[in-house]
């Protein structure tokens, strides 16, 4: 079962970079689900928690390069939130390493594909989110 | 406002261990403004608790509600049905909210999810500082609007202790010397002379560490009973 990764992407950079990756015919893991946001400063910590609660194995937030946010500091706010949420996820036993922040520009299509691959490899190595019930157990109950 | 901080998740999960359906109640006033127990914090905690319990194969149902403020009964009474439906109630209000919830719904266990810290102000988003100890007899008129009880680590009433270094307190070098702040403020206001007046011994029986305090306004209260706490 492939892992599920949700990517919260800023309209001005990462989303455009993902688009460019497509135009450049670059392949990246299909299990990355992209969510468009006007700015990563709009990433409510609750969106990320809800993603994990709904079954995501990993989440990444992709915003503009530092100093280049269309709204001045949205990406820096997202960075602090991601740092805080990593602590919360560690506290909850889910693991802060399942969440990451990437910074890239709209011209960096290959970088988006690389981030998607990097995150998918990391989450695959970590295994499915502990929030999900282990498949073996479900099978046991069923039998 | 009252500043509070959420308890560590481990402690919260420990309190929730025996229960399978809980109600988490946020407070829309102080706890909300200091980002400790408003609607958003209730939702985040609910999510974290559900995920952790799910991970441990002990699923829990977390109902969420946030009232305008927990320190007035009229805002708590509409929660009756939700409280009835839950095994236990967990408050994300300050200590006052927790207690009034417990008084209002004596049939349910009520637990605190926050540690109530102090009465303070917002210095910047995410940074709060204490400004009032509730001593019961305000002396701010004599000290240029800076509280010596709160801002001086030793709560001195008549000038600094002499232990400050470079304007910082000897108790904690990251804290400004309260009396130096008062001196500078009064100097700016051309009121240094007022420091010559000695503040007499303070009656601490009006302070926080005696009997529970009360304020009664006979022109406002509706019951005719003797005021009791």
Short mmCIF file of C-alpha atoms in Angstrom, two decimals, chain A residues 8-15 38-41 61-76 78-79 101-106 108:
data_model
loop_
_atom_site.label_atom_id
_atom_site.label_comp_id
_atom_site.label_asym_id
_atom_site.label_seq_id
_atom_site.Cartn_x
_atom_site.Cartn_y
_atom_site.Cartn_z
CA UNK A 8 0.03 22.30 1.03
CA UNK A 9 1.32 24.48 -1.80
CA UNK A 10 1.49 28.22 -2.20
CA UNK A 11 -0.17 29.55 -5.37
CA UNK A 12 2.75 31.84 -6.20
CA UNK A 13 5.59 29.30 -6.03
CA UNK A 14 5.20 25.62 -5.17
CA UNK A 15 1.88 25.21 -7.00
CA UNK A 38 -3.07 31.50 -1.67
CA UNK A 39 0.00 31.59 0.63
CA UNK A 40 1.59 29.16 3.07
CA UNK A 41 0.92 31.83 5.72
CA UNK A 61 4.18 22.58 3.25
CA UNK A 62 5.83 24.19 0.22
CA UNK A 63 6.21 27.94 0.17
CA UNK A 64 8.25 30.65 -1.50
CA UNK A 65 11.96 31.11 -0.92
CA UNK A 66 12.62 33.02 2.28
CA UNK A 67 12.50 36.76 1.61
CA UNK A 68 10.39 36.27 -1.52
CA UNK A 69 6.90 35.73 -0.09
CA UNK A 70 4.23 37.52 -2.12
CA UNK A 71 2.71 38.58 1.22
CA UNK A 72 6.07 39.48 2.83
CA UNK A 73 6.26 36.97 5.70
CA UNK A 74 3.63 34.27 5.08
CA UNK A 75 6.28 31.61 4.46
CA UNK A 76 8.13 32.57 7.66
CA UNK A 78 4.36 28.83 8.06
CA UNK A 79 7.92 27.89 9.06
CA UNK A 101 8.56 22.56 5.12
CA UNK A 102 10.16 23.23 1.72
CA UNK A 103 10.99 26.56 0.10
CA UNK A 104 11.18 26.91 -3.65
CA UNK A 105 10.44 29.35 -6.44
CA UNK A 106 7.90 28.99 -9.24
CA UNK A 108 11.95 25.27 -9.71
#
